[in-house]
mmCIF file of C-alpha atoms in Angstrom:
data_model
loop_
_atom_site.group_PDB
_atom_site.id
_atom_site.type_symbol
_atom_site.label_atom_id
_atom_site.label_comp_id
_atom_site.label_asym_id
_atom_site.label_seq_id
_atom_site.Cartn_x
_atom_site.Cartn_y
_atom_site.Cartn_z
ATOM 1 C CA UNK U 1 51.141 -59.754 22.223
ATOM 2 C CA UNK U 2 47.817 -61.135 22.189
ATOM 3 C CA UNK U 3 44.759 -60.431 24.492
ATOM 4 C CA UNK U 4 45.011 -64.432 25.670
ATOM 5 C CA UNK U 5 49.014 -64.793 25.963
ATOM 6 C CA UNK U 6 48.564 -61.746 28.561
ATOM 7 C CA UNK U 7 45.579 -63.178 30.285
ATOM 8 C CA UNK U 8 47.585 -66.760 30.648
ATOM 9 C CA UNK U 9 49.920 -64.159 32.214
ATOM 10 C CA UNK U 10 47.799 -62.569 34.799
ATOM 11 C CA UNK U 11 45.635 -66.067 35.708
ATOM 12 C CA UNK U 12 48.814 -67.045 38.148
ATOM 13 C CA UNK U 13 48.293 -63.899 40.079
ATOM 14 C CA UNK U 14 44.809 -64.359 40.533
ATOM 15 C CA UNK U 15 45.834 -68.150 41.867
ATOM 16 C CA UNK U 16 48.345 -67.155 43.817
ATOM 17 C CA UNK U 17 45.682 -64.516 45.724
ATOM 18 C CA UNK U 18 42.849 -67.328 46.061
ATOM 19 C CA UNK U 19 45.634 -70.204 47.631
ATOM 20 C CA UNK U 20 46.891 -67.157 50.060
ATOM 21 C CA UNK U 21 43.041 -66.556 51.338
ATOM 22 C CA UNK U 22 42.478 -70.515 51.536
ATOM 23 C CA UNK U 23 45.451 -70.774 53.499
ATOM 24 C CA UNK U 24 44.480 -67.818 55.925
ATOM 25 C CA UNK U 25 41.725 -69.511 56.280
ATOM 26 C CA UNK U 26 42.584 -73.043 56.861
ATOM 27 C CA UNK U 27 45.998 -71.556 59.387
ATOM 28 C CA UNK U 28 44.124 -69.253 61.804
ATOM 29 C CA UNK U 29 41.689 -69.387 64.412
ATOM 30 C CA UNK U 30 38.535 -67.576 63.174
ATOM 31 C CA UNK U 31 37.611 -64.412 65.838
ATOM 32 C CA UNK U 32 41.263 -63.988 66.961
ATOM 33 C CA UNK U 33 42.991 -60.756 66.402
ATOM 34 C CA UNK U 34 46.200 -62.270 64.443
ATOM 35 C CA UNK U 35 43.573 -63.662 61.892
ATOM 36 C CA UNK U 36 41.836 -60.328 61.606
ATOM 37 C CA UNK U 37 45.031 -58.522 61.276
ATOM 38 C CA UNK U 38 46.228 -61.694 58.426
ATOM 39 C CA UNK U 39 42.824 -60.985 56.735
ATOM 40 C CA UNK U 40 43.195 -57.371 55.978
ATOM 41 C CA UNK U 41 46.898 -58.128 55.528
ATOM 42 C CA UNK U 42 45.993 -60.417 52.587
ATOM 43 C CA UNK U 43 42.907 -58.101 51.261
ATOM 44 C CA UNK U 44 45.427 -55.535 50.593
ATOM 45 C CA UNK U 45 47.588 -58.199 48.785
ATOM 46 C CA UNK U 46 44.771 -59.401 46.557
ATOM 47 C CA UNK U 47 43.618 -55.612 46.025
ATOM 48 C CA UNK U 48 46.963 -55.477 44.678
ATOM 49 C CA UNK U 49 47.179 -58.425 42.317
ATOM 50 C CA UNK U 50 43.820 -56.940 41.126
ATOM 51 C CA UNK U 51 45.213 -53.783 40.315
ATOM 52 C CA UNK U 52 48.460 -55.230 38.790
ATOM 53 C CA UNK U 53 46.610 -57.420 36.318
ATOM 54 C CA UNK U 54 44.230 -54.636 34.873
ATOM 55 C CA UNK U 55 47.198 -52.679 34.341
ATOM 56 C CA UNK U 56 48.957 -55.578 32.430
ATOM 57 C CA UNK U 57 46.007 -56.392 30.477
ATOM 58 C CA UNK U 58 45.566 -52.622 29.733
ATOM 59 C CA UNK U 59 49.513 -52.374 28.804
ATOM 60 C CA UNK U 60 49.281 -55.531 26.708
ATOM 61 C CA UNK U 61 45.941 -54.372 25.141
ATOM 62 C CA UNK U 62 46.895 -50.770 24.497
ATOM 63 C CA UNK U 63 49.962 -51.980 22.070
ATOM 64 C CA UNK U 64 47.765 -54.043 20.101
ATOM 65 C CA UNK U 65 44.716 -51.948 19.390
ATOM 66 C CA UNK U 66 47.859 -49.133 19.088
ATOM 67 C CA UNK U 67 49.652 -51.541 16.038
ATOM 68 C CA UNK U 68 46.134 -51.696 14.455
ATOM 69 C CA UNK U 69 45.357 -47.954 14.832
ATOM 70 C CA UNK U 70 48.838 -47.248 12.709
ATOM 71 C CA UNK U 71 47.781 -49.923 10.198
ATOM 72 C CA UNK U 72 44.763 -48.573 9.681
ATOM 73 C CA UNK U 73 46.476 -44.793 9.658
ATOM 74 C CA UNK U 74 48.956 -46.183 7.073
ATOM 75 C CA UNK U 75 46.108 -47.635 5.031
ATOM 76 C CA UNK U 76 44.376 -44.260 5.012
ATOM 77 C CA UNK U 77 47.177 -42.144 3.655
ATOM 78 C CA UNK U 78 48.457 -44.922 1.056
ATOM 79 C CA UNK U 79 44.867 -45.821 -0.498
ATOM 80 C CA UNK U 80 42.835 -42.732 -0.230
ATOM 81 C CA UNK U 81 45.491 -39.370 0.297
ATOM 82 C CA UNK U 82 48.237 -41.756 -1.625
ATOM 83 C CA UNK U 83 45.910 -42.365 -4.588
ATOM 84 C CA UNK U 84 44.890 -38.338 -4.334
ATOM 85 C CA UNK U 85 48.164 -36.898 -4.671
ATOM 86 C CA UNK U 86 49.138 -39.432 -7.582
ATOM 87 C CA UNK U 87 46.248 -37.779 -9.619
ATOM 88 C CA UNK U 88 47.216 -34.307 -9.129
ATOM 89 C CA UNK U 89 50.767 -34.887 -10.204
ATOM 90 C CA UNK U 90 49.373 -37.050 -12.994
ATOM 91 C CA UNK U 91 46.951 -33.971 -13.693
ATOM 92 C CA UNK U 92 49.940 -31.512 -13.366
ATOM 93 C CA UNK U 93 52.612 -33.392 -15.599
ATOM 94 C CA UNK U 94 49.503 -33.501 -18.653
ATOM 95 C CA UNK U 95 48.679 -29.358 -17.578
ATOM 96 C CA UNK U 96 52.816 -28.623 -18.390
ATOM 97 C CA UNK U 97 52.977 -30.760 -21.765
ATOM 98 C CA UNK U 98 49.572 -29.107 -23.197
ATOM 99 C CA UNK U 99 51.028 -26.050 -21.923
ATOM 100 C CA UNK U 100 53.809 -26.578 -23.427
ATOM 101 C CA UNK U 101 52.352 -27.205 -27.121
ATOM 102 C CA UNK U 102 50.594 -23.588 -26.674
ATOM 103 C CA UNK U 103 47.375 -25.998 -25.801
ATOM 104 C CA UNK U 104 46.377 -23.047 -23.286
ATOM 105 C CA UNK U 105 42.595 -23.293 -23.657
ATOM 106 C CA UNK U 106 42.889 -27.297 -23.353
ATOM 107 C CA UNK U 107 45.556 -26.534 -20.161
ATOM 108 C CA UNK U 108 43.374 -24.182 -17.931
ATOM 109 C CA UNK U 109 40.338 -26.746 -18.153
ATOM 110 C CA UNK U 110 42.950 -29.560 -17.039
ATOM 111 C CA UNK U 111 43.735 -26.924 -14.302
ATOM 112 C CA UNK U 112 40.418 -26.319 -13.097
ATOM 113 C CA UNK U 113 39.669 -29.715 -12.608
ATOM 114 C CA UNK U 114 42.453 -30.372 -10.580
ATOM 115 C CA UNK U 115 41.142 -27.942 -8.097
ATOM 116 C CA UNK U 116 38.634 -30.239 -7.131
ATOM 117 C CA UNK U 117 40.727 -33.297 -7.188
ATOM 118 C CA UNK U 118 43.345 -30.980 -4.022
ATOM 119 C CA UNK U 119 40.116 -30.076 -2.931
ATOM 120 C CA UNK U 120 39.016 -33.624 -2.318
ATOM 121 C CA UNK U 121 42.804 -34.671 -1.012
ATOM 122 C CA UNK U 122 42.958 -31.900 1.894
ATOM 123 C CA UNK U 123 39.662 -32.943 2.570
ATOM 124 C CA UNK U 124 40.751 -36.864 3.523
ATOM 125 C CA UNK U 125 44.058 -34.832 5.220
ATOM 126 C CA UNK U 126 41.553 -32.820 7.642
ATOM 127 C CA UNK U 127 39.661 -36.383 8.521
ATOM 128 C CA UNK U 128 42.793 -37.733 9.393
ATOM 129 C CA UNK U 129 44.162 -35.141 11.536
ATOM 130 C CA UNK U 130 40.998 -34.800 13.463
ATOM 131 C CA UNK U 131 40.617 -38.667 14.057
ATOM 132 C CA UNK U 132 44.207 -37.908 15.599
ATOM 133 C CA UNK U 133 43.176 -35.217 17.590
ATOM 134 C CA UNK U 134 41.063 -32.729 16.592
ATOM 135 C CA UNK U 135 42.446 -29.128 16.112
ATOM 136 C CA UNK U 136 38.730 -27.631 17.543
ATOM 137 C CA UNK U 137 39.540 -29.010 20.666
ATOM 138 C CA UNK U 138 42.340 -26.681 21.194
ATOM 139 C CA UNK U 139 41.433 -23.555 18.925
ATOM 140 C CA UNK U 140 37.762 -23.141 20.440
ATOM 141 C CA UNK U 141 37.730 -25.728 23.588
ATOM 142 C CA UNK U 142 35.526 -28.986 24.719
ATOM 143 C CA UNK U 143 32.047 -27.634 23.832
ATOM 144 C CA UNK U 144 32.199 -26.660 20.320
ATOM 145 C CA UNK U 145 34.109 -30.025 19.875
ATOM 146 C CA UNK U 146 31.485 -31.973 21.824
ATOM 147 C CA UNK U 147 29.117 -29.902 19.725
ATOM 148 C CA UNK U 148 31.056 -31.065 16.481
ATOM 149 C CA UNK U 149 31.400 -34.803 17.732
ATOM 150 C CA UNK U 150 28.147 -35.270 18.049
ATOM 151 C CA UNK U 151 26.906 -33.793 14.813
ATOM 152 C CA UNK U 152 29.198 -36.005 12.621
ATOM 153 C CA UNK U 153 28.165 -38.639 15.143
ATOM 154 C CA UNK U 154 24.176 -38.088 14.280
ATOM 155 C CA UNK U 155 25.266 -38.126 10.616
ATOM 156 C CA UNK U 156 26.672 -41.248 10.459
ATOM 157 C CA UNK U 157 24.531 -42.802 13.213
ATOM 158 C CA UNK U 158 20.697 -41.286 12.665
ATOM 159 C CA UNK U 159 19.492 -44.439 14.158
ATOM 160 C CA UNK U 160 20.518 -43.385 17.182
ATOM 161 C CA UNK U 161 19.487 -39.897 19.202
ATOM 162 C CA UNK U 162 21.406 -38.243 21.411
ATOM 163 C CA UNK U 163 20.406 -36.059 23.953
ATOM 164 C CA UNK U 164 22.619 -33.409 25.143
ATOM 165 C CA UNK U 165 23.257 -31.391 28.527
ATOM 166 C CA UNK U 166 26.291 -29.124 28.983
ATOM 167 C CA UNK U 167 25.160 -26.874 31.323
ATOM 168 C CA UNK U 168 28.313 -25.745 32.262
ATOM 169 C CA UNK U 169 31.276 -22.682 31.317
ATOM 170 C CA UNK U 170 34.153 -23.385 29.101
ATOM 171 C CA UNK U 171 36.570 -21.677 31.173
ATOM 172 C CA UNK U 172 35.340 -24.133 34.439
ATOM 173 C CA UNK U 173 36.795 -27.601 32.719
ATOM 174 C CA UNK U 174 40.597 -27.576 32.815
ATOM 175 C CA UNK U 175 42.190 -27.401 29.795
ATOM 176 C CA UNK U 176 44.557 -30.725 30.349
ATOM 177 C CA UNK U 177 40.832 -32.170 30.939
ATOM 178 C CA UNK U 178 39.243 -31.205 28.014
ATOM 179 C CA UNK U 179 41.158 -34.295 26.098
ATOM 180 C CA UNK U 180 40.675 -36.918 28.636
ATOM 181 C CA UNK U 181 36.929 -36.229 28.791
ATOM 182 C CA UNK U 182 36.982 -36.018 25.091
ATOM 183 C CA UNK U 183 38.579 -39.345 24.668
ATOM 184 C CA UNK U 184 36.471 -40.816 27.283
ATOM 185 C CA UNK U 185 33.385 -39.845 25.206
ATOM 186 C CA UNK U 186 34.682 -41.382 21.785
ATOM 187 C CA UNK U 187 35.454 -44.645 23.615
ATOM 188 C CA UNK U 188 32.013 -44.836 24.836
ATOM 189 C CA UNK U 189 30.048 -44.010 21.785
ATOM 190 C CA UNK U 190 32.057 -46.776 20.304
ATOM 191 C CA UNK U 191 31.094 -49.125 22.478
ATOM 192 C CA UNK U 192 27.535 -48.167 22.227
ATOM 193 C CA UNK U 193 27.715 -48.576 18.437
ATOM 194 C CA UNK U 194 29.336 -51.892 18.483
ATOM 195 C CA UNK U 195 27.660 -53.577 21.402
ATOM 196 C CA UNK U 196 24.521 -51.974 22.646
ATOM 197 C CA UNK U 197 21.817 -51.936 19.850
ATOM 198 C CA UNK U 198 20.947 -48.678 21.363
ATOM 199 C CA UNK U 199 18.524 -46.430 20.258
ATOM 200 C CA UNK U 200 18.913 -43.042 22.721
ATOM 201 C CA UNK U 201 22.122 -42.321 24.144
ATOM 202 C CA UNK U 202 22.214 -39.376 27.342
ATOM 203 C CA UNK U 203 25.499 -37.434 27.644
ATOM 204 C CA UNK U 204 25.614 -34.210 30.131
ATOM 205 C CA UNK U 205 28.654 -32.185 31.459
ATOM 206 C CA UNK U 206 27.908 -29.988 33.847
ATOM 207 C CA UNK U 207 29.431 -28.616 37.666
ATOM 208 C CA UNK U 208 28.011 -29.886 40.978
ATOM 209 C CA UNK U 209 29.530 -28.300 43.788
ATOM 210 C CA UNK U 210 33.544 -28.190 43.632
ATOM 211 C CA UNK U 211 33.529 -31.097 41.087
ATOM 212 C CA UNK U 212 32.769 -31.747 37.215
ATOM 213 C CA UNK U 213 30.276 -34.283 36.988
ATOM 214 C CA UNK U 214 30.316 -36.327 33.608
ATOM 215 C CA UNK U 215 28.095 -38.964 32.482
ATOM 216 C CA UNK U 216 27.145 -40.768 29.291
ATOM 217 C CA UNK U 217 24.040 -43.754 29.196
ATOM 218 C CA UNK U 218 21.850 -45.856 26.822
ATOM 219 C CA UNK U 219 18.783 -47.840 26.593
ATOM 220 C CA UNK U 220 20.774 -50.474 24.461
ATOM 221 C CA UNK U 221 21.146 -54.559 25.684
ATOM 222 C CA UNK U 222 23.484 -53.770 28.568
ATOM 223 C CA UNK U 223 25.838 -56.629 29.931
ATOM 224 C CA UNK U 224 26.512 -58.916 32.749
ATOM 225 C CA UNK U 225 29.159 -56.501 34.331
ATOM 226 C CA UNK U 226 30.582 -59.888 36.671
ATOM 227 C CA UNK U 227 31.384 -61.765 33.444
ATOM 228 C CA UNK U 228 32.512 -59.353 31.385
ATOM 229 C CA UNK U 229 35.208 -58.593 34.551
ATOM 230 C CA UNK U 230 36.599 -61.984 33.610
ATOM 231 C CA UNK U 231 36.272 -61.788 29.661
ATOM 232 C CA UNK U 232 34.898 -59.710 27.028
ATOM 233 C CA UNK U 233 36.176 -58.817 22.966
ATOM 234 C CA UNK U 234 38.947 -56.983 22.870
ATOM 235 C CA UNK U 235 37.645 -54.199 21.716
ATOM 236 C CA UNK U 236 34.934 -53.647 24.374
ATOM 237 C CA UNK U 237 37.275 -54.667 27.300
ATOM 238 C CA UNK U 238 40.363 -52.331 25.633
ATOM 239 C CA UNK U 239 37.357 -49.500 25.783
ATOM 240 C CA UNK U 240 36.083 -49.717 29.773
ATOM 241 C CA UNK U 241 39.273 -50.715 30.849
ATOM 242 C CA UNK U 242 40.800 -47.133 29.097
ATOM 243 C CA UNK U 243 38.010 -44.915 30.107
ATOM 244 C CA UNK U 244 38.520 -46.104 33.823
ATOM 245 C CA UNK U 245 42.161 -45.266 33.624
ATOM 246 C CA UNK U 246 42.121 -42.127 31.763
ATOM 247 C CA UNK U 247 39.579 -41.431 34.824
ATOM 248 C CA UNK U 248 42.015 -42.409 37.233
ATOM 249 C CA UNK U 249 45.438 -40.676 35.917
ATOM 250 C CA UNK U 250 43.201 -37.401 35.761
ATOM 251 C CA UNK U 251 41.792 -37.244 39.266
ATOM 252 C CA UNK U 252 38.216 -38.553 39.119
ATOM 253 C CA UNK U 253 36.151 -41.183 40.305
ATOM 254 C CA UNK U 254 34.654 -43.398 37.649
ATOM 255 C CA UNK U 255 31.655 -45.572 38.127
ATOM 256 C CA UNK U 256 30.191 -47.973 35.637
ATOM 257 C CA UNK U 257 26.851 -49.204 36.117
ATOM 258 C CA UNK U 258 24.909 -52.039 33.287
ATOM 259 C CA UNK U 259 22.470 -54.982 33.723
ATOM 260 C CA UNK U 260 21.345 -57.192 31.040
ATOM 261 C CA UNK U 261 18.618 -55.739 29.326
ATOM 262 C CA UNK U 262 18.732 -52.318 31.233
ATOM 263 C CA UNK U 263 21.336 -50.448 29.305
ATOM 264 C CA UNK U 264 24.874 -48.902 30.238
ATOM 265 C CA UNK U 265 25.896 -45.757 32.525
ATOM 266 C CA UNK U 266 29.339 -44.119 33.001
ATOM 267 C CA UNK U 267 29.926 -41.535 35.011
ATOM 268 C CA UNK U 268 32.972 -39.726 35.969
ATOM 269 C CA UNK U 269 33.276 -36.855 38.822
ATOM 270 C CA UNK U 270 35.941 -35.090 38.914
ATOM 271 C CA UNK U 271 36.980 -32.682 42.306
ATOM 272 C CA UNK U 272 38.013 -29.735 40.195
ATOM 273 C CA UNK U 273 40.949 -29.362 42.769
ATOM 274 C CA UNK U 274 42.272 -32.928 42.331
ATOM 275 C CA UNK U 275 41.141 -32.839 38.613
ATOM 276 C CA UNK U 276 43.994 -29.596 37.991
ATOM 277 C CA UNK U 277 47.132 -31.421 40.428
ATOM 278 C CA UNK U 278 46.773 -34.677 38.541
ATOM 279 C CA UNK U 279 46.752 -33.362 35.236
#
């Protein structure tokens, strides 16, 4: 489904919503304590069309971007890992037949080189697998991956610095919590490097009180956050729209903050308490 067939979806809920608070309007007395009780009635209702069209647009969103993510998984292994593994049994098949006309000297050489050619193939395996999810995460926990993320991040974007505060213990951040905030952090830097035109980016992790406190920010071209609430790319819209409901499903408050001109914030606090029942 595309992003437009499942806003042409959601638009009748929002019209239905606006005719029911022009009606409340136009069918009771204003000050009266039936109207006041009818207002909040219908606040709730649009509250709830609100919430029921982000999660369609989300749902509809999420299988698209998730049909493109195994495309481009599929193209990895056929043109890059496919191509590899041809080689080496290319490399292996000429490595028998020299070996077989008592070529040894010739053979071993052929050998040799194909070290570097299963070398080169586990290599693309690895990037794969840690695009999927990376085994760091759960081996030595969030910080050395954060650590990780953002020096393969610097080496692909040195354009852009990053400044770094996680002035907190591994053992604090719940371990069901360690992906969510990990996730949350590649959908942002995404979005910076897409969008922003940013030039410093501010990410810090660290414990206030009873609560994890996360935030990431840059000095990039921000956005008008009123109309991107009724459009924005796919991409962009897929990204805020998942990093608010990964906050959600996992217990914390998110906030996003962005003017034109002024950059983006996004925070996330999480009440360590709530943070460990929800997940």
């Amino acid at each position: 489904m595309h992003a437009k067939s499942a806003e042409q979806q959601i638009d009748p809920q929002w019209q239905s919503a606006a005719k029911i608070m022009v009606a409340a309007e136009e069918d009771h007395t204003p000050g009266s304590e039936s109207c006041s009780r009818h207002a909040e009635c219908l606040k709730a209702k649009v509250a709830w069309c609100t919430s029921q069209s982000e999660l369609q647009l989300v749902s509809a969103r999420l299988l698209e971007i998730q049909e493109s993510e195994r495309r481009r998984i599929a193209t990895d292994l056929h043109d890059v890992l496919g191509q590899s593994l041809t080689m080496i049994k290319i490399s292996l098949e000429e490595s028998l037949l020299l070996l077989a006309g008592n070529e040894t000297e010739v053979a071993a050489e052929s050998l040799r080189r194909l070290t570097y050619k299963v070398k080169d193939a586990l290599g693309e395996l690895r990037r794969v697998a840690m695009e999927l999810r990376p085994s760091i995460l759960d081996d030595l926990g969030i910080l050395a991956t954060l650590s990780w993320f953002f020096r393969e991040f610097g080496t692909v974007c040195q354009d852009i610095e990053v400044e770094k505060n996680f002035s907190i213990d591994e053992k604090t951040v719940p371990v069901p919590l360690k992906i969510t905030i990990f996730r949350i952090i590649q959908e942002a830097t995404s979005n910076i490097v897409k969008h922003a035109n940013a030039s410093r980016i501010r990410v810090s992790l660290k414990k206030t009180g009873d609560a994890l406190h996360f935030s990431i920010e840059d000095d990039g071209v921000g956005f008008d956050f009123a109309e991107t609430v009724n459009y924005c790319p796919l991409d962009k819209g897929l990204g805020l729209l998942s990093m608010k409901e990964r906050a959600k499903l996992s217990g914390g408050h998110y906030e996003l903050a962005s003017a034109v001109g002024q950059g983006t914030r996004i925070s996330v606090l999480w009440p360590l308490d709530m943070a460990s029942r929800a997940l």
